[in-house]
Amino acid sequence: SLDFSKVASIALESDSNTIVTNKKANVKILLKDKNGTLVNDEFTKLNVQLEGEGRLSEGGQISMMSGVKTIGVVASENPATLKFSVQIVDTEKKAELNLSVVNEARLALEAPVLAIIADGQNDLSVNVSARRGNPVHDRSENRNAMSSERR
């Protein structure tokens, strides 16, 4: 069959690739043309699936017109890896995103600059990511690493 669609690719963005058990993450589906611009003037049918223990707020065959759609992924009560996949109906165009389900997560803040000046004009970029593990254990490892660097 001929493909007259402007959609050249599917991008998936998640507010987090790590989900705590029994919690929800949102995955945004973006349909883009060959230049990376959103295709927001075309009716597109998609198959949306989730492999692993979890559920989707909306799944199966869905329709999109705006080029952007957000779908919730709810993790089960067991740690695992979930595979979120999207494919345009009757084409080979698809995208996949792996999500980790963990019992505990903590937020890690990383910044290239560790100090700012009061009443000064400083821009501070902070990267926030979800991490696995026990923060007490990780703190002691970081403290040991810092003390060995000072020697």
JSON list of C-alpha atoms in Angstrom, two decimals:
[
{"chain": "A", "resi": 1, "resn": "SER", "atom": "CA", "xyz": [0.00, 0.00, 0.00]},
{"chain": "A", "resi": 2, "resn": "LEU", "atom": "CA", "xyz": [1.10, 3.56, -0.65]},
{"chain": "A", "resi": 3, "resn": "ASP", "atom": "CA", "xyz": [1.98, 5.78, 2.28]},
{"chain": "A", "resi": 4, "resn": "PHE", "atom": "CA", "xyz": [0.99, 9.42, 1.77]},
{"chain": "A", "resi": 5, "resn": "SER", "atom": "CA", "xyz": [1.38, 10.33, 5.43]},
{"chain": "A", "resi": 6, "resn": "LYS", "atom": "CA", "xyz": [3.53, 13.31, 6.44]},
{"chain": "A", "resi": 7, "resn": "VAL", "atom": "CA", "xyz": [4.53, 11.41, 9.59]},
{"chain": "A", "resi": 8, "resn": "ALA", "atom": "CA", "xyz": [8.16, 10.31, 9.24]},
{"chain": "A", "resi": 9, "resn": "SER", "atom": "CA", "xyz": [8.85, 9.35, 12.86]},
{"chain": "A", "resi": 10, "resn": "ILE", "atom": "CA", "xyz": [7.37, 8.78, 16.28]},
{"chain": "A", "resi": 11, "resn": "ALA", "atom": "CA", "xyz": [9.06, 10.23, 19.36]},
{"chain": "A", "resi": 12, "resn": "LEU", "atom": "CA", "xyz": [8.26, 9.09, 22.90]},
{"chain": "A", "resi": 13, "resn": "GLU", "atom": "CA", "xyz": [8.94, 11.28, 25.94]},
{"chain": "A", "resi": 14, "resn": "SER", "atom": "CA", "xyz": [8.31, 10.25, 29.53]},
{"chain": "A", "resi": 15, "resn": "ASP", "atom": "CA", "xyz": [8.21, 12.45, 32.60]},
{"chain": "A", "resi": 16, "resn": "SER", "atom": "CA", "xyz": [10.35, 9.68, 34.14]},
{"chain": "A", "resi": 17, "resn": "ASN", "atom": "CA", "xyz": [11.80, 6.39, 32.90]},
{"chain": "A", "resi": 18, "resn": "THR", "atom": "CA", "xyz": [11.63, 5.08, 36.48]},
{"chain": "A", "resi": 19, "resn": "ILE", "atom": "CA", "xyz": [8.25, 4.43, 38.11]},
{"chain": "A", "resi": 20, "resn": "VAL", "atom": "CA", "xyz": [7.69, 3.47, 41.74]},
{"chain": "A", "resi": 21, "resn": "THR", "atom": "CA", "xyz": [5.43, 0.43, 42.16]},
{"chain": "A", "resi": 22, "resn": "ASN", "atom": "CA", "xyz": [1.71, 1.29, 42.02]},
{"chain": "A", "resi": 23, "resn": "LYS", "atom": "CA", "xyz": [2.45, 4.81, 40.70]},
{"chain": "A", "resi": 24, "resn": "LYS", "atom": "CA", "xyz": [1.90, 6.47, 37.32]},
{"chain": "A", "resi": 25, "resn": "ALA", "atom": "CA", "xyz": [4.17, 8.04, 34.71]},
{"chain": "A", "resi": 26, "resn": "ASN", "atom": "CA", "xyz": [3.00, 9.91, 31.63]},
{"chain": "A", "resi": 27, "resn": "VAL", "atom": "CA", "xyz": [4.34, 9.09, 28.18]},
{"chain": "A", "resi": 28, "resn": "LYS", "atom": "CA", "xyz": [3.93, 11.68, 25.46]},
{"chain": "A", "resi": 29, "resn": "ILE", "atom": "CA", "xyz": [3.60, 10.46, 21.86]},
{"chain": "A", "resi": 30, "resn": "LEU", "atom": "CA", "xyz": [4.84, 12.95, 19.26]},
{"chain": "A", "resi": 31, "resn": "LEU", "atom": "CA", "xyz": [4.30, 12.46, 15.53]},
{"chain": "A", "resi": 32, "resn": "LYS", "atom": "CA", "xyz": [6.95, 14.28, 13.49]},
{"chain": "A", "resi": 33, "resn": "ASP", "atom": "CA", "xyz": [7.61, 14.96, 9.82]},
{"chain": "A", "resi": 34, "resn": "LYS", "atom": "CA", "xyz": [10.96, 14.54, 8.04]},
{"chain": "A", "resi": 35, "resn": "ASN", "atom": "CA", "xyz": [12.13, 17.93, 9.43]},
{"chain": "A", "resi": 36, "resn": "GLY", "atom": "CA", "xyz": [11.27, 17.03, 13.05]},
{"chain": "A", "resi": 37, "resn": "THR", "atom": "CA", "xyz": [8.22, 19.31, 13.12]},
{"chain": "A", "resi": 38, "resn": "LEU", "atom": "CA", "xyz": [4.99, 18.09, 14.73]},
{"chain": "A", "resi": 39, "resn": "VAL", "atom": "CA", "xyz": [2.42, 16.82, 12.26]},
{"chain": "A", "resi": 40, "resn": "ASN", "atom": "CA", "xyz": [-0.73, 18.41, 13.65]},
{"chain": "A", "resi": 41, "resn": "ASP", "atom": "CA", "xyz": [-3.00, 18.39, 10.62]},
{"chain": "A", "resi": 42, "resn": "GLU", "atom": "CA", "xyz": [-3.28, 14.70, 9.87]},
{"chain": "A", "resi": 43, "resn": "PHE", "atom": "CA", "xyz": [-5.55, 11.98, 11.24]},
{"chain": "A", "resi": 44, "resn": "THR", "atom": "CA", "xyz": [-3.39, 9.03, 12.36]},
{"chain": "A", "resi": 45, "resn": "LYS", "atom": "CA", "xyz": [-4.35, 5.65, 13.81]},
{"chain": "A", "resi": 46, "resn": "LEU", "atom": "CA", "xyz": [-1.90, 4.05, 16.23]},
{"chain": "A", "resi": 47, "resn": "ASN", "atom": "CA", "xyz": [-1.58, 0.75, 18.05]},
{"chain": "A", "resi": 48, "resn": "VAL", "atom": "CA", "xyz": [-0.41, 1.39, 21.63]},
{"chain": "A", "resi": 49, "resn": "GLN", "atom": "CA", "xyz": [0.79, -1.53, 23.76]},
{"chain": "A", "resi": 50, "resn": "LEU", "atom": "CA", "xyz": [2.45, -2.18, 27.08]},
{"chain": "A", "resi": 51, "resn": "GLU", "atom": "CA", "xyz": [4.48, -5.33, 27.70]},
{"chain": "A", "resi": 52, "resn": "GLY", "atom": "CA", "xyz": [4.99, -6.34, 31.32]},
{"chain": "A", "resi": 53, "resn": "GLU", "atom": "CA", "xyz": [3.02, -5.94, 34.53]},
{"chain": "A", "resi": 54, "resn": "GLY", "atom": "CA", "xyz": [1.22, -2.62, 34.32]},
{"chain": "A", "resi": 55, "resn": "ARG", "atom": "CA", "xyz": [-1.66, -0.90, 32.60]},
{"chain": "A", "resi": 56, "resn": "LEU", "atom": "CA", "xyz": [-2.30, 2.00, 30.26]},
{"chain": "A", "resi": 57, "resn": "SER", "atom": "CA", "xyz": [-4.81, 4.81, 30.77]},
{"chain": "A", "resi": 58, "resn": "GLU", "atom": "CA", "xyz": [-5.60, 4.31, 27.09]},
{"chain": "A", "resi": 59, "resn": "GLY", "atom": "CA", "xyz": [-4.38, 1.49, 24.88]},
{"chain": "A", "resi": 60, "resn": "GLY", "atom": "CA", "xyz": [-5.14, -0.67, 21.90]},
{"chain": "A", "resi": 61, "resn": "GLN", "atom": "CA", "xyz": [-5.94, 1.28, 18.76]},
{"chain": "A", "resi": 62, "resn": "ILE", "atom": "CA", "xyz": [-6.19, 5.02, 19.26]},
{"chain": "A", "resi": 63, "resn": "SER", "atom": "CA", "xyz": [-6.60, 7.97, 16.89]},
{"chain": "A", "resi": 64, "resn": "MET", "atom": "CA", "xyz": [-4.62, 11.20, 16.87]},
{"chain": "A", "resi": 65, "resn": "MET", "atom": "CA", "xyz": [-5.21, 14.49, 15.11]},
{"chain": "A", "resi": 66, "resn": "SER", "atom": "CA", "xyz": [-3.02, 16.97, 16.99]},
{"chain": "A", "resi": 67, "resn": "GLY", "atom": "CA", "xyz": [0.36, 15.24, 16.64]},
{"chain": "A", "resi": 68, "resn": "VAL", "atom": "CA", "xyz": [0.72, 14.98, 20.44]},
{"chain": "A", "resi": 69, "resn": "LYS", "atom": "CA", "xyz": [-1.00, 12.66, 22.88]},
{"chain": "A", "resi": 70, "resn": "THR", "atom": "CA", "xyz": [-0.20, 11.77, 26.48]},
{"chain": "A", "resi": 71, "resn": "ILE", "atom": "CA", "xyz": [-0.94, 8.31, 27.86]},
{"chain": "A", "resi": 72, "resn": "GLY", "atom": "CA", "xyz": [-0.59, 7.28, 31.48]},
{"chain": "A", "resi": 73, "resn": "VAL", "atom": "CA", "xyz": [1.37, 4.14, 32.42]},
{"chain": "A", "resi": 74, "resn": "VAL", "atom": "CA", "xyz": [0.48, 2.68, 35.82]},
{"chain": "A", "resi": 75, "resn": "ALA", "atom": "CA", "xyz": [3.05, 0.32, 37.29]},
{"chain": "A", "resi": 76, "resn": "SER", "atom": "CA", "xyz": [2.09, -2.89, 39.04]},
{"chain": "A", "resi": 77, "resn": "GLU", "atom": "CA", "xyz": [3.11, -3.77, 42.60]},
{"chain": "A", "resi": 78, "resn": "ASN", "atom": "CA", "xyz": [6.17, -5.73, 41.43]},
{"chain": "A", "resi": 79, "resn": "PRO", "atom": "CA", "xyz": [9.53, -4.34, 40.24]},
{"chain": "A", "resi": 80, "resn": "ALA", "atom": "CA", "xyz": [10.03, -5.05, 36.54]},
{"chain": "A", "resi": 81, "resn": "THR", "atom": "CA", "xyz": [10.78, -3.52, 33.17]},
{"chain": "A", "resi": 82, "resn": "LEU", "atom": "CA", "xyz": [7.86, -2.33, 31.05]},
{"chain": "A", "resi": 83, "resn": "LYS", "atom": "CA", "xyz": [8.03, -1.82, 27.30]},
{"chain": "A", "resi": 84, "resn": "PHE", "atom": "CA", "xyz": [5.75, 0.92, 25.96]},
{"chain": "A", "resi": 85, "resn": "SER", "atom": "CA", "xyz": [5.35, 0.65, 22.18]},
{"chain": "A", "resi": 86, "resn": "VAL", "atom": "CA", "xyz": [3.53, 2.62, 19.51]},
{"chain": "A", "resi": 87, "resn": "GLN", "atom": "CA", "xyz": [3.08, 1.73, 15.84]},
{"chain": "A", "resi": 88, "resn": "ILE", "atom": "CA", "xyz": [1.20, 3.54, 13.12]},
{"chain": "A", "resi": 89, "resn": "VAL", "atom": "CA", "xyz": [-1.49, 1.22, 11.79]},
{"chain": "A", "resi": 90, "resn": "ASP", "atom": "CA", "xyz": [-0.63, -0.47, 8.48]},
{"chain": "A", "resi": 91, "resn": "THR", "atom": "CA", "xyz": [2.96, 0.85, 8.44]},
{"chain": "A", "resi": 92, "resn": "GLU", "atom": "CA", "xyz": [6.36, -0.14, 9.79]},
{"chain": "A", "resi": 93, "resn": "LYS", "atom": "CA", "xyz": [6.73, 3.20, 11.65]},
{"chain": "A", "resi": 94, "resn": "LYS", "atom": "CA", "xyz": [7.07, 2.48, 15.36]},
{"chain": "A", "resi": 95, "resn": "ALA", "atom": "CA", "xyz": [8.78, 3.54, 18.58]},
{"chain": "A", "resi": 96, "resn": "GLU", "atom": "CA", "xyz": [9.50, 1.84, 21.90]},
{"chain": "A", "resi": 97, "resn": "LEU", "atom": "CA", "xyz": [10.37, 3.09, 25.38]},
{"chain": "A", "resi": 98, "resn": "ASN", "atom": "CA", "xyz": [11.53, 0.99, 28.34]},
{"chain": "A", "resi": 99, "resn": "LEU", "atom": "CA", "xyz": [10.36, 1.99, 31.81]},
{"chain": "A", "resi": 100, "resn": "SER", "atom": "CA", "xyz": [11.83, 0.58, 35.04]},
{"chain": "A", "resi": 101, "resn": "VAL", "atom": "CA", "xyz": [9.48, -0.20, 37.92]},
{"chain": "A", "resi": 102, "resn": "VAL", "atom": "CA", "xyz": [11.17, -0.06, 41.34]},
{"chain": "A", "resi": 103, "resn": "ASN", "atom": "CA", "xyz": [10.05, -0.41, 44.96]},
{"chain": "A", "resi": 104, "resn": "GLU", "atom": "CA", "xyz": [11.83, 2.75, 46.06]},
{"chain": "A", "resi": 105, "resn": "ALA", "atom": "CA", "xyz": [13.13, 5.72, 44.16]},
{"chain": "A", "resi": 106, "resn": "ARG", "atom": "CA", "xyz": [14.83, 8.92, 45.11]},
{"chain": "A", "resi": 107, "resn": "LEU", "atom": "CA", "xyz": [15.46, 12.11, 43.21]},
{"chain": "A", "resi": 108, "resn": "ALA", "atom": "CA", "xyz": [19.04, 12.97, 42.38]},
{"chain": "A", "resi": 109, "resn": "LEU", "atom": "CA", "xyz": [19.88, 16.61, 41.72]},
{"chain": "A", "resi": 110, "resn": "GLU", "atom": "CA", "xyz": [22.97, 17.39, 39.69]},
{"chain": "A", "resi": 111, "resn": "ALA", "atom": "CA", "xyz": [24.29, 20.86, 38.91]},
{"chain": "A", "resi": 112, "resn": "PRO", "atom": "CA", "xyz": [27.56, 21.92, 37.25]},
{"chain": "A", "resi": 113, "resn": "VAL", "atom": "CA", "xyz": [27.77, 24.90, 39.65]},
{"chain": "A", "resi": 114, "resn": "LEU", "atom": "CA", "xyz": [27.31, 24.21, 43.35]},
{"chain": "A", "resi": 115, "resn": "ALA", "atom": "CA", "xyz": [27.04, 27.81, 44.55]},
{"chain": "A", "resi": 116, "resn": "ILE", "atom": "CA", "xyz": [25.25, 30.96, 43.48]},
{"chain": "A", "resi": 117, "resn": "ILE", "atom": "CA", "xyz": [25.78, 34.53, 44.62]},
{"chain": "A", "resi": 118, "resn": "ALA", "atom": "CA", "xyz": [23.09, 36.27, 46.67]},
{"chain": "A", "resi": 119, "resn": "ASP", "atom": "CA", "xyz": [21.51, 39.20, 44.81]},
{"chain": "A", "resi": 120, "resn": "GLY", "atom": "CA", "xyz": [23.59, 38.29, 41.78]},
{"chain": "A", "resi": 121, "resn": "GLN", "atom": "CA", "xyz": [22.28, 37.19, 38.45]},
{"chain": "A", "resi": 122, "resn": "ASN", "atom": "CA", "xyz": [23.23, 33.59, 38.00]},
{"chain": "A", "resi": 123, "resn": "ASP", "atom": "CA", "xyz": [21.60, 30.94, 35.89]},
{"chain": "A", "resi": 124, "resn": "LEU", "atom": "CA", "xyz": [21.62, 27.54, 37.48]},
{"chain": "A", "resi": 125, "resn": "SER", "atom": "CA", "xyz": [20.84, 24.41, 35.48]},
{"chain": "A", "resi": 126, "resn": "VAL", "atom": "CA", "xyz": [19.77, 21.48, 37.59]},
{"chain": "A", "resi": 127, "resn": "ASN", "atom": "CA", "xyz": [19.28, 17.97, 36.22]},
{"chain": "A", "resi": 128, "resn": "VAL", "atom": "CA", "xyz": [16.74, 15.92, 38.15]},
{"chain": "A", "resi": 129, "resn": "SER", "atom": "CA", "xyz": [16.61, 12.16, 37.74]},
{"chain": "A", "resi": 130, "resn": "ALA", "atom": "CA", "xyz": [14.98, 9.27, 39.55]},
{"chain": "A", "resi": 131, "resn": "ARG", "atom": "CA", "xyz": [17.39, 6.72, 40.97]},
{"chain": "A", "resi": 132, "resn": "ARG", "atom": "CA", "xyz": [17.03, 3.29, 42.46]},
{"chain": "A", "resi": 133, "resn": "GLY", "atom": "CA", "xyz": [18.32, 2.34, 45.84]},
{"chain": "A", "resi": 134, "resn": "ASN", "atom": "CA", "xyz": [18.41, 3.23, 49.46]},
{"chain": "A", "resi": 135, "resn": "PRO", "atom": "CA", "xyz": [19.49, 6.87, 49.91]},
{"chain": "A", "resi": 136, "resn": "VAL", "atom": "CA", "xyz": [21.15, 6.14, 53.29]},
{"chain": "A", "resi": 137, "resn": "HIS", "atom": "CA", "xyz": [23.39, 3.54, 51.66]},
{"chain": "A", "resi": 138, "resn": "ASP", "atom": "CA", "xyz": [24.17, 5.86, 48.73]},
{"chain": "A", "resi": 139, "resn": "ARG", "atom": "CA", "xyz": [25.04, 8.76, 51.08]},
{"chain": "A", "resi": 140, "resn": "SER", "atom": "CA", "xyz": [27.60, 6.66, 52.91]},
{"chain": "A", "resi": 141, "resn": "GLU", "atom": "CA", "xyz": [29.17, 5.62, 49.60]},
{"chain": "A", "resi": 142, "resn": "ASN", "atom": "CA", "xyz": [29.34, 9.27, 48.50]},
{"chain": "A", "resi": 143, "resn": "ARG", "atom": "CA", "xyz": [30.87, 10.29, 51.85]},
{"chain": "A", "resi": 144, "resn": "ASN", "atom": "CA", "xyz": [33.54, 7.60, 51.48]},
{"chain": "A", "resi": 145, "resn": "ALA", "atom": "CA", "xyz": [34.26, 8.70, 47.93]},
{"chain": "A", "resi": 146, "resn": "MET", "atom": "CA", "xyz": [34.57, 12.34, 49.03]},
{"chain": "A", "resi": 147, "resn": "SER", "atom": "CA", "xyz": [36.88, 11.54, 51.95]},
{"chain": "A", "resi": 148, "resn": "SER", "atom": "CA", "xyz": [39.17, 9.46, 49.73]},
{"chain": "A", "resi": 149, "resn": "GLU", "atom": "CA", "xyz": [39.39, 12.34, 47.22]},
{"chain": "A", "resi": 150, "resn": "ARG", "atom": "CA", "xyz": [40.58, 14.76, 49.93]},
{"chain": "A", "resi": 151, "resn": "ARG", "atom": "CA", "xyz": [43.56, 12.59, 50.82]}
]
